[in-house]
Coordinates of C-alpha atoms in Angstrom, one line a residue:
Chain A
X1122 CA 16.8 8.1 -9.0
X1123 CA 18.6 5.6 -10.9
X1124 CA 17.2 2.3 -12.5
X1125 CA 18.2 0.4 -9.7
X1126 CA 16.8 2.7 -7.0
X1127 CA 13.4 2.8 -8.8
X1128 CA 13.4 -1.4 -9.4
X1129 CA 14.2 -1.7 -5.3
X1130 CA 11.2 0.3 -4.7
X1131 CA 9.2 -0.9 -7.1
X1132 CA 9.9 -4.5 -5.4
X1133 CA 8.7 -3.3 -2.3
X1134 CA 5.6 -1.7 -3.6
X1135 CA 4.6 -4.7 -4.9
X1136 CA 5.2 -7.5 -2.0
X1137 CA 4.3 -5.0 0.6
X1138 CA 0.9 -4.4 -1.8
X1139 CA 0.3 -8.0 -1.7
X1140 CA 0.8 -9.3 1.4
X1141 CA -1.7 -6.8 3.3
X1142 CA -4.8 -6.2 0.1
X1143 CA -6.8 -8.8 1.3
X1144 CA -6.3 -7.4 5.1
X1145 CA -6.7 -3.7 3.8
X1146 CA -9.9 -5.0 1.6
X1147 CA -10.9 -6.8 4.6
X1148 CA -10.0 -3.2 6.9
X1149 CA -12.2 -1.0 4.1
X1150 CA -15.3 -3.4 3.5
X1151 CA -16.0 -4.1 7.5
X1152 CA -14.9 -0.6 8.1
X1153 CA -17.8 1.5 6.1
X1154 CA -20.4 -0.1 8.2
X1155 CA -18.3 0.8 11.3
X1156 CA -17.9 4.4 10.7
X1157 CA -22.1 4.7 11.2
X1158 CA -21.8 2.2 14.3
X1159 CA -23.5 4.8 16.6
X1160 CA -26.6 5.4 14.2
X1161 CA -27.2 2.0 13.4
X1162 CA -27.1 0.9 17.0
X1163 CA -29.3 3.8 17.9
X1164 CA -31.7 2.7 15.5
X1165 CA -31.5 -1.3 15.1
X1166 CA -30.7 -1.4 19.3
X1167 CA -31.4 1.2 21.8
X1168 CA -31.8 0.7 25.2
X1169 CA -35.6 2.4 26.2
X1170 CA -34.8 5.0 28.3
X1171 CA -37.3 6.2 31.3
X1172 CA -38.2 10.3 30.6
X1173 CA -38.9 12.6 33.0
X1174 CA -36.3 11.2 35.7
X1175 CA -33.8 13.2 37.5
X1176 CA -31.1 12.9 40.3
X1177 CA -27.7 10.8 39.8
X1178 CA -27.9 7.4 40.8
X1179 CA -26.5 5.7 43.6
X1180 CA -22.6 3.8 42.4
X1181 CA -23.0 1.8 45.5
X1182 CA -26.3 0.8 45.2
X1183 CA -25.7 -0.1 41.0
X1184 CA -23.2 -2.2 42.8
X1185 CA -24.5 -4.2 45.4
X1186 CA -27.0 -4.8 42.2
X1187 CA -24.7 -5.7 39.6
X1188 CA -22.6 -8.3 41.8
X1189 CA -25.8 -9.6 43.5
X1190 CA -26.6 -10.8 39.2
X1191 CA -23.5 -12.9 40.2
X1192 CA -22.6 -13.9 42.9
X1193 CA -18.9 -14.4 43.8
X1194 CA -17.9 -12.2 40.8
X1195 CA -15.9 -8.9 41.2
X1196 CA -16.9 -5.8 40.1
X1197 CA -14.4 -4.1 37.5
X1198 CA -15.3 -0.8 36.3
X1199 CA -18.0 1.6 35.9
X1200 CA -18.7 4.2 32.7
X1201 CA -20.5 6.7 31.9
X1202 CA -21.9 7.2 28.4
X1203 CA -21.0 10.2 27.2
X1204 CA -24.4 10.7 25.7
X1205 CA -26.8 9.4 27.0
X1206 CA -27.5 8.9 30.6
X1207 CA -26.1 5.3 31.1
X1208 CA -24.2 3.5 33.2
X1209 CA -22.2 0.6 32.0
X1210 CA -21.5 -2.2 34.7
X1211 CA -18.9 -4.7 33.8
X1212 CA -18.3 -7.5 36.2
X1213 CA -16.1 -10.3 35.5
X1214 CA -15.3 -14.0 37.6
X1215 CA -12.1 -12.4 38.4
X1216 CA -10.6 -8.9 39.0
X1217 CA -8.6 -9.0 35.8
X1218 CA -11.1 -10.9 33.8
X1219 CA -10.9 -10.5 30.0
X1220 CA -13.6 -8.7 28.5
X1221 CA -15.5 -11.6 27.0
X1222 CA -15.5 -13.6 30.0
X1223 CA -17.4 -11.2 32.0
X1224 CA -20.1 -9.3 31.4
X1225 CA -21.9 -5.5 30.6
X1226 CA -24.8 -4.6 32.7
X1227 CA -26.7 -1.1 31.7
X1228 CA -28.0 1.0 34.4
X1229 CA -30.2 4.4 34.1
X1230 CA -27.7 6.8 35.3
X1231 CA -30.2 9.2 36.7
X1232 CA -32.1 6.3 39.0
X1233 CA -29.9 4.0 39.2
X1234 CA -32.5 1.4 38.1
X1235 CA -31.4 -1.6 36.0
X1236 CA -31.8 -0.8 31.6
X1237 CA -33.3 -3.8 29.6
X1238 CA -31.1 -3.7 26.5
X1239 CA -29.6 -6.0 24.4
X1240 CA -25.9 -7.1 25.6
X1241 CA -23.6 -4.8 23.7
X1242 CA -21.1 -7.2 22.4
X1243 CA -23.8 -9.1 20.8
X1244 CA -25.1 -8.0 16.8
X1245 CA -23.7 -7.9 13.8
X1246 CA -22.1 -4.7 14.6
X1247 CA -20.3 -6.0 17.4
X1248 CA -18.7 -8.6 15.4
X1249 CA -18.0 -6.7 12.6
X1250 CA -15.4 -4.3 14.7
X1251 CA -14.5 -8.2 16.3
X1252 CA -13.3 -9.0 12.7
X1253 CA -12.0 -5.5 11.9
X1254 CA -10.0 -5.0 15.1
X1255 CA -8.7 -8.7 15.9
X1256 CA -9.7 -11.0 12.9
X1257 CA -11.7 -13.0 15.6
X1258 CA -8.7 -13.7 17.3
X1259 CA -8.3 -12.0 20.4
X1260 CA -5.2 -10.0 21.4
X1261 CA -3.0 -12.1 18.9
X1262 CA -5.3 -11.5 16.2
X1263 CA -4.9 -7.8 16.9
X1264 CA -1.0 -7.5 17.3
X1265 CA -1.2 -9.5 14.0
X1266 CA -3.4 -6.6 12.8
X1267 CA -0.7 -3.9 13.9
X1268 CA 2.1 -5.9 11.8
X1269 CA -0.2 -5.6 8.8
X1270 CA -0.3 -2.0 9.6
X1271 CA 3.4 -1.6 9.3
X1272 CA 3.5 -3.9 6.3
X1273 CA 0.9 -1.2 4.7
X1274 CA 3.0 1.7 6.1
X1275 CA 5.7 0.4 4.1
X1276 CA 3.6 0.0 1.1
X1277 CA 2.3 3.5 1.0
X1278 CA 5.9 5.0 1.9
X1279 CA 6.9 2.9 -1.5
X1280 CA 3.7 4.0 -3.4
X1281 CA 4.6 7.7 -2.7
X1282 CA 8.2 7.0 -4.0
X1283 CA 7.5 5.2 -7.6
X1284 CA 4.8 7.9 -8.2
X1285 CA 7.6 10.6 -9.1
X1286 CA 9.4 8.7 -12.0
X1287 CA 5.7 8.0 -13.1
X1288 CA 4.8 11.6 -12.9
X1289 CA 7.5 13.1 -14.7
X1290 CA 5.9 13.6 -17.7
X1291 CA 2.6 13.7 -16.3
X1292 CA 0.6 16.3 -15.2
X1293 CA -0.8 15.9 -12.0
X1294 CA -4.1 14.4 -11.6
X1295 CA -3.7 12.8 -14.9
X1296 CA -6.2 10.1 -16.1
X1297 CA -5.7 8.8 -20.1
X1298 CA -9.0 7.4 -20.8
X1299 CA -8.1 6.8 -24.5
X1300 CA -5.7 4.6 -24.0
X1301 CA -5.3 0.9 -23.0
X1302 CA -7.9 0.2 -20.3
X1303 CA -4.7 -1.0 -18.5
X1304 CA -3.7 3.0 -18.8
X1305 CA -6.9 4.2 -17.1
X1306 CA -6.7 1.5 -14.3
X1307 CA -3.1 2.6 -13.6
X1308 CA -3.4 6.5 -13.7
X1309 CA -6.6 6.0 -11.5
X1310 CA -4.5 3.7 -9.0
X1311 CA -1.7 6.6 -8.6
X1312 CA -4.0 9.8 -8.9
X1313 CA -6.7 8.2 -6.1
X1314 CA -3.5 6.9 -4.4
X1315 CA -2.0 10.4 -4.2
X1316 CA -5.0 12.5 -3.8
X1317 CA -6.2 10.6 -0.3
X1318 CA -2.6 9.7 1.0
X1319 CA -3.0 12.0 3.9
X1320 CA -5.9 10.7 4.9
X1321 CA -5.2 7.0 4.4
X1322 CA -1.8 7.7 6.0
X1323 CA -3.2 9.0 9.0
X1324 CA -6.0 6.3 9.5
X1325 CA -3.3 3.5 8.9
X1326 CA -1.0 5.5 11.5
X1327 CA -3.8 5.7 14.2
X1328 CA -5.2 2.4 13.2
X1329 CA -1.6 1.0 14.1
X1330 CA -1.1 3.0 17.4
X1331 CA -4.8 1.3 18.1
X1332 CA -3.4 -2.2 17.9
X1333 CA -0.4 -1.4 19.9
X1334 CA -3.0 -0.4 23.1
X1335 CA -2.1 -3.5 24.6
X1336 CA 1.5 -2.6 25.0
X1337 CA 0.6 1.0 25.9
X1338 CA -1.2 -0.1 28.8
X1339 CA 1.1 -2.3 30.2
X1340 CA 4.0 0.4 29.8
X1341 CA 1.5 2.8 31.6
X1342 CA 1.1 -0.1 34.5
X1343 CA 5.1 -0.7 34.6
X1344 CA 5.5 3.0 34.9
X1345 CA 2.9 5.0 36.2
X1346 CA 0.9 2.6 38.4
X1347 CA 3.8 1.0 39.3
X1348 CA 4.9 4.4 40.8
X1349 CA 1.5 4.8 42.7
X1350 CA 1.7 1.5 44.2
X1351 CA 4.6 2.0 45.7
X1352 CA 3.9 4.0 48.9
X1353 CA 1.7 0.6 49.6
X1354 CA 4.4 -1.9 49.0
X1355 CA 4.1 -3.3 52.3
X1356 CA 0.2 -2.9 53.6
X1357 CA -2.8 -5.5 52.2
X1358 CA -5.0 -4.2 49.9
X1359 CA -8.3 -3.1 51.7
X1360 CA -10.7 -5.7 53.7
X1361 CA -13.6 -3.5 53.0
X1362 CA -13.2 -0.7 50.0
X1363 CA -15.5 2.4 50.7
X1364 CA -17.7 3.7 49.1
X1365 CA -17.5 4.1 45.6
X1366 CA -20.2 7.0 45.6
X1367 CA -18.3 8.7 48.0
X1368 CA -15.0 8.6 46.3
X1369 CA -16.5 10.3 43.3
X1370 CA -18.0 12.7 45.3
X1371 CA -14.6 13.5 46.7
X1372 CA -13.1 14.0 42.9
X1373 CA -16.0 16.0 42.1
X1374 CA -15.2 18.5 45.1
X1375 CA -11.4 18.3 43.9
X1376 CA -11.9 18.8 40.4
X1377 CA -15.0 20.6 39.6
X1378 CA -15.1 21.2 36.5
X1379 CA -13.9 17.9 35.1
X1380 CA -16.3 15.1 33.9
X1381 CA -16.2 11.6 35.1
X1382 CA -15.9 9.5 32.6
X1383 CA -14.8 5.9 34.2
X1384 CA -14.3 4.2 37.2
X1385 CA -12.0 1.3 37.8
X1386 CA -12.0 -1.1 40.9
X1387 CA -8.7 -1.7 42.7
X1388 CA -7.0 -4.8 41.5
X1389 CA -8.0 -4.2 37.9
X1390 CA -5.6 -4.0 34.9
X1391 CA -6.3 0.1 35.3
X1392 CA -5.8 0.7 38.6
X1393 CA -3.3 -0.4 41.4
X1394 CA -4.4 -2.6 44.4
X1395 CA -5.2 0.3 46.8
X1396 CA -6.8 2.7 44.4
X1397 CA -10.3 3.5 42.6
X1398 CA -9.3 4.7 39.5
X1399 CA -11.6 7.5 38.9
X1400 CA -10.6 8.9 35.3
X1401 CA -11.5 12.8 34.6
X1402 CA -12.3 14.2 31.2
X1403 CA -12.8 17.4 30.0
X1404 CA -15.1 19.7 28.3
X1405 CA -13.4 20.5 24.8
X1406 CA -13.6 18.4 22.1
X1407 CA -9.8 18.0 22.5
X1408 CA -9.5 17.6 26.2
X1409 CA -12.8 15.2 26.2
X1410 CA -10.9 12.7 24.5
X1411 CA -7.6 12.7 27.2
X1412 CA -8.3 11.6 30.3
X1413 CA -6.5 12.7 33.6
X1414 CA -6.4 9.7 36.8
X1415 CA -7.7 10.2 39.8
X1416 CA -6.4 8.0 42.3
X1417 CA -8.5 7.8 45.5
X1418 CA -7.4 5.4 48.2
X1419 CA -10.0 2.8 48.2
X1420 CA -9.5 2.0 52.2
X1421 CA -9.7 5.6 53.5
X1422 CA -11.7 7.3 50.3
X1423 CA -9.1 10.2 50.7
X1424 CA -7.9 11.1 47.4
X1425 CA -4.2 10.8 46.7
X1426 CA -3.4 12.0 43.2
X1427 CA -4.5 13.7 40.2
X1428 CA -2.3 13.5 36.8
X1429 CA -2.1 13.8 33.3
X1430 CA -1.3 11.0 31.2
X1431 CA 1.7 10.0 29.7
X1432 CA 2.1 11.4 25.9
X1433 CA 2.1 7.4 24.6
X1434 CA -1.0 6.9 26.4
X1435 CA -2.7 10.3 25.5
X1436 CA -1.5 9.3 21.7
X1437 CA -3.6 6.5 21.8
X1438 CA -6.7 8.0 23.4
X1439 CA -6.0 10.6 20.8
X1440 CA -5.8 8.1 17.6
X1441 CA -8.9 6.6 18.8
X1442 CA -11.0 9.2 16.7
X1443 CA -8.8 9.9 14.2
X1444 CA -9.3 6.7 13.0
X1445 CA -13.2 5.8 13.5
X1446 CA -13.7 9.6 12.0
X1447 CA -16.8 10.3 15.0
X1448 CA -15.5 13.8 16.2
X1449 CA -16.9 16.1 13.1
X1450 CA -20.4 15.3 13.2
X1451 CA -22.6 13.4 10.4
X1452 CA -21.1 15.2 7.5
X1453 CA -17.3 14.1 8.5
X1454 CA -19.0 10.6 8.9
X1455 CA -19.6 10.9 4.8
X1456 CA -16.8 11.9 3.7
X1457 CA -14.9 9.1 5.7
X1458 CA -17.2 6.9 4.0
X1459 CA -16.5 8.1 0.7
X1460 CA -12.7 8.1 1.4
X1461 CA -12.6 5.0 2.2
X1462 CA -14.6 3.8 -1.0
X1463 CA -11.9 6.0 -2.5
X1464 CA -9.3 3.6 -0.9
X1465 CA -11.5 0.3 -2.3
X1466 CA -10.5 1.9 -5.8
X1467 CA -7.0 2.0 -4.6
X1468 CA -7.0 -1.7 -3.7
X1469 CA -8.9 -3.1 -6.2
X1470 CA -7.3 -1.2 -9.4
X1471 CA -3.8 -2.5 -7.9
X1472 CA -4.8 -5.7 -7.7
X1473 CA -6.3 -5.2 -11.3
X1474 CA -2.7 -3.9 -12.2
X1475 CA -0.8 -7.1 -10.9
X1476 CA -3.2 -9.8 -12.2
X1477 CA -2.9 -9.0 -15.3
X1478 CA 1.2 -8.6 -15.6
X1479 CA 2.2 -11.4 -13.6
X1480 CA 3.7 -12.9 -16.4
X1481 CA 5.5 -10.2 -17.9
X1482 CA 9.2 -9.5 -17.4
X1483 CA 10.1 -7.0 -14.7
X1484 CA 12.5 -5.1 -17.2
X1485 CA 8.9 -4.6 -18.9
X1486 CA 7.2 -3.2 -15.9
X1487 CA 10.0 -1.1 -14.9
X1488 CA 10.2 0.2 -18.6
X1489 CA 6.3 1.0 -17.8
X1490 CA 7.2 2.7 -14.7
X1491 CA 9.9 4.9 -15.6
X1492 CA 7.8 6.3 -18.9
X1493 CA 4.7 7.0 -17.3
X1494 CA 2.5 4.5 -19.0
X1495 CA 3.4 5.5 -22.4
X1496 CA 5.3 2.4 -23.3
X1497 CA 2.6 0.9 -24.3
X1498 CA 2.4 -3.1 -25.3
X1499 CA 0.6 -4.3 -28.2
X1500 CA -2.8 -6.1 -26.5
Chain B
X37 CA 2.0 19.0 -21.5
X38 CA 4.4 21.7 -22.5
X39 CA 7.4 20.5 -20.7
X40 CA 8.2 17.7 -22.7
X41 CA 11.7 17.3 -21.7
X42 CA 14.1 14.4 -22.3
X43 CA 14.7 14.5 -18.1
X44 CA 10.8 15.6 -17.2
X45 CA 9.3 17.7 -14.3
X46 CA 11.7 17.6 -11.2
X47 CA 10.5 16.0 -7.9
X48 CA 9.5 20.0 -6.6
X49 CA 7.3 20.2 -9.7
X50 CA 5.9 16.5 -9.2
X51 CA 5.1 17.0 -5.4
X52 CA 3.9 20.4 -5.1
X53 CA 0.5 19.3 -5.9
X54 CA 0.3 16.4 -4.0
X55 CA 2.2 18.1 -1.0
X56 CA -0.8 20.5 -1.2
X57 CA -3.8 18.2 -0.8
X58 CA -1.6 15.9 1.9
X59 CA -1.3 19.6 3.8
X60 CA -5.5 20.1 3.4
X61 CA -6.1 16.6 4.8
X62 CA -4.1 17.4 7.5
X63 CA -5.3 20.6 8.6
X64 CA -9.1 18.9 8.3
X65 CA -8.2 16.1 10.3
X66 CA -7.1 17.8 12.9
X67 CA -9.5 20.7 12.8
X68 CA -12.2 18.9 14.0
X69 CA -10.7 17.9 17.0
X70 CA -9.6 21.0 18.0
X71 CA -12.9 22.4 18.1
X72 CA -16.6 22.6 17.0
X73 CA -18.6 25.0 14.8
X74 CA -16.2 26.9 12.0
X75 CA -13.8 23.8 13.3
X76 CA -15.7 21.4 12.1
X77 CA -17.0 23.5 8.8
X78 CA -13.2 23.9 8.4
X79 CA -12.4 20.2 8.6
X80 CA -15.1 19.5 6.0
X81 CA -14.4 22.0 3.8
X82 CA -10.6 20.5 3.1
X83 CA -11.5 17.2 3.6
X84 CA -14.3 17.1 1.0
X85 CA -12.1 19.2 -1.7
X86 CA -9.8 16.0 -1.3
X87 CA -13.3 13.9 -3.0
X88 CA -14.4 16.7 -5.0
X89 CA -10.2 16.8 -6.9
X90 CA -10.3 13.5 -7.0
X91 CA -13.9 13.0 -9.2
X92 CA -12.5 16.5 -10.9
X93 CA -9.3 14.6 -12.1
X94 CA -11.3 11.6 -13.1
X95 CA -14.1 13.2 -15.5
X96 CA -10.9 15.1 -16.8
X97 CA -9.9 18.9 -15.8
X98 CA -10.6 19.7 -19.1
X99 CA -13.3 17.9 -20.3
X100 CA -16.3 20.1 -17.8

């Protein structure tokens, strides 16, 4: 690499590094909580389950009651928990409501009775993955989010690059201790740095893809639903839809050994104008994350089409836990917690590392760079 | 550090290690998903050597 190769990069570590710290400080801190949102909702807010019931409740009857809490609304979708034997109702003012003008009613899956909880988008929890995910901000606030993601991509691409004329007289895994406190700080930046890149690559990737879900969608409704529509081009939606129960019924019978997982009215964002989107998953820990459409007409209840999901959409679904770290149980849980304390270090010891040569000229800093540290300053 | 050269290690040399400890990440993080049980002992297994190198390198290889 020569001089001017390493000062180019060097540049971008830096202004990449400080335009998204405070985001990525802001990512980490709201972030630890987050990874343990499961248990501290089970603990702080669980809905009081009725024991001893059995059967599957009635979709149509959970529906008459959730629109008659309303009246004039429009029912959206329908979810299962995958858990726990709930149904979430949302129901919004209009088909293609946005989630914070509707609302979440909980039903007992099993009797179909109304759950007394408290609202789910309510808590500190709740607004804790508000601020994480969209800065408060709504959709802008979380396509904002993605650019930062990018912004840190390019920061960590940089990182990786000025490590090697660092390292070149280094061993790997070096920290001098009995040096310049300045010397610790940096050989702990680049050695934590280095040591948790994959993982920190891999959660900015995902976390990135997650912003971007927006997008996805709408290419999925451009292409896929677009495609479904179609054969209806001409005909009015239906007058009357049938029976949601039934339709489900009819997947079951289809698809047997598939779980149901969500339901979405006609008219929503996930479905086409004709169709109850009914969408399958399966029984692997892989294949329970990717979910297959079922489209079932909702005039006639016949069902019309069962398909996999595009490979951008089943990305997403994908990056989902790859990023929040749920999918290994409580120890995986830890260790994401302790990786991202890891990344803190990362943060803070960088930021450590700029304040305090701000003033110094770059020749100096490059002359650090390129020596690993061992062109020391008098301090 | 007995390659004390005027030129230093070479990018193989610098990376190998690194490379390595990217590689277990990986194969934890996806581990996990791909199954349960030994998937998931797998996943923490690489993943937590990632913590356990890192406070290694910090106290010092040497100095335990």
């Amino acid at each position: 690499m020569t001089r001017e190769t390493i000062r180019r990069w060097y540049l971008v570590h830096k202004w990449t590094s400080i335009a998204c710290t405070a985001f990525l400080l802001m990512f980490c801190l709201t972030g630890l909580p987050l990874i343990f949102h499961h248990e501290i909702d089970a603990l702080t807010r669980a809905p009081r389950m009725a024991e001893h019931v059995t059967g599957a409740a009635d979709l149509d009857a959970v529906t008459r009651h959730a629109l008659a809490q309303q009246p004039g609304w429009h029912m959206r979708f329908l979810s299962f928990d995958d858990e726990k034997p709930i149904l979430y109702a949302a129901i919004g003012p209009t088909l293609k409501a946005r989630e914070h003008e509707g609302k979440l009613l909980l039903y007992d899956a099993r009797s179909g009775n109304p759950i007394d909880a408290p609202p789910l988008d309510e808590g500190v929890m709740a607004f804790l993955l508000d601020l994480h995910s969209q800065l408060l901000l709504g959709i802008p606030g979380q396509l904002f989010l993605g650019l930062v993601g990018l912004v840190f991509l390019a920061a960590l691409v940089s990182g990786v690059v000025v490590y090697a004329p660092f390292m070149r007289r280094l061993p790997f895994g070096t920290v001098r201790k009995d040096r310049s406190r300045r010397v610790k700080w940096l050989d702990t930046h680049n050695m934590v740095g280095i040591v948790t890149l994959g993982w920190v690559g891999i959660v900015g990737l995902t976390g990135f893809i997650i912003t971007m879900s927006v997008p996805i969608q709408g290419i999925w409704q451009m292409d896929e639903l677009a495609e479904m529509a179609a054969p209806y081009e001409n005909s009015a939606p239906p007058a009357k839809l049938a029976s949601v129960d039934a339709a489900v019924a009819t997947v079951r019978a289809a698809v047997p050994d598939a779980r149901v997982s969500f339901i979405a009215w006609p008219g929503t964002e996930l479905s086409t104008r004709h169709h109850y989107m009914i969408a399958l998953a399966g029984n692997t820990p892989l294949t329970e994350r990717l979910i297959s459409p079922a489209m079932v007409d909702a005039g006639t209840g016949r069902l019309t089409d069962v398909r996999g999901m595009p490979w951008y959409v089943q990305m997403l679904f994908l990056s989902v836990p790859l990023h929040f770290g749920d999918y290994g149980g409580m120890p995986l849980k830890i260790i994401w917690a302790l990786l991202d304390i890891a990344a803190i270090v990362v943060l803070a010891t960088g930021l450590y590392l700029w304040l305090g040569r701000r003033r110094v000229p770059i020749e100096e800093r490059l002359a650090e760079l390129r020596s690993g540290g061992t062109m020391e300053r008098v301090e | 550090m007995k390659a004390r050269r005027a030129e230093g290690r070479s990018g193989g040399r610098i990376f190998r290690w690194p490379a390595a400890m990217a590689l277990a990440n990986a194969i934890g993080l996806v581990a996990a998903l791909v199954g349960d049980g030994w998937y998931d002992l797998l996943s923490w297994a690489t993943l937590g050597a990632t913590i356990v190198v890192m406070l290694a390198a910090w106290r010092g290889w040497r100095a335990a």
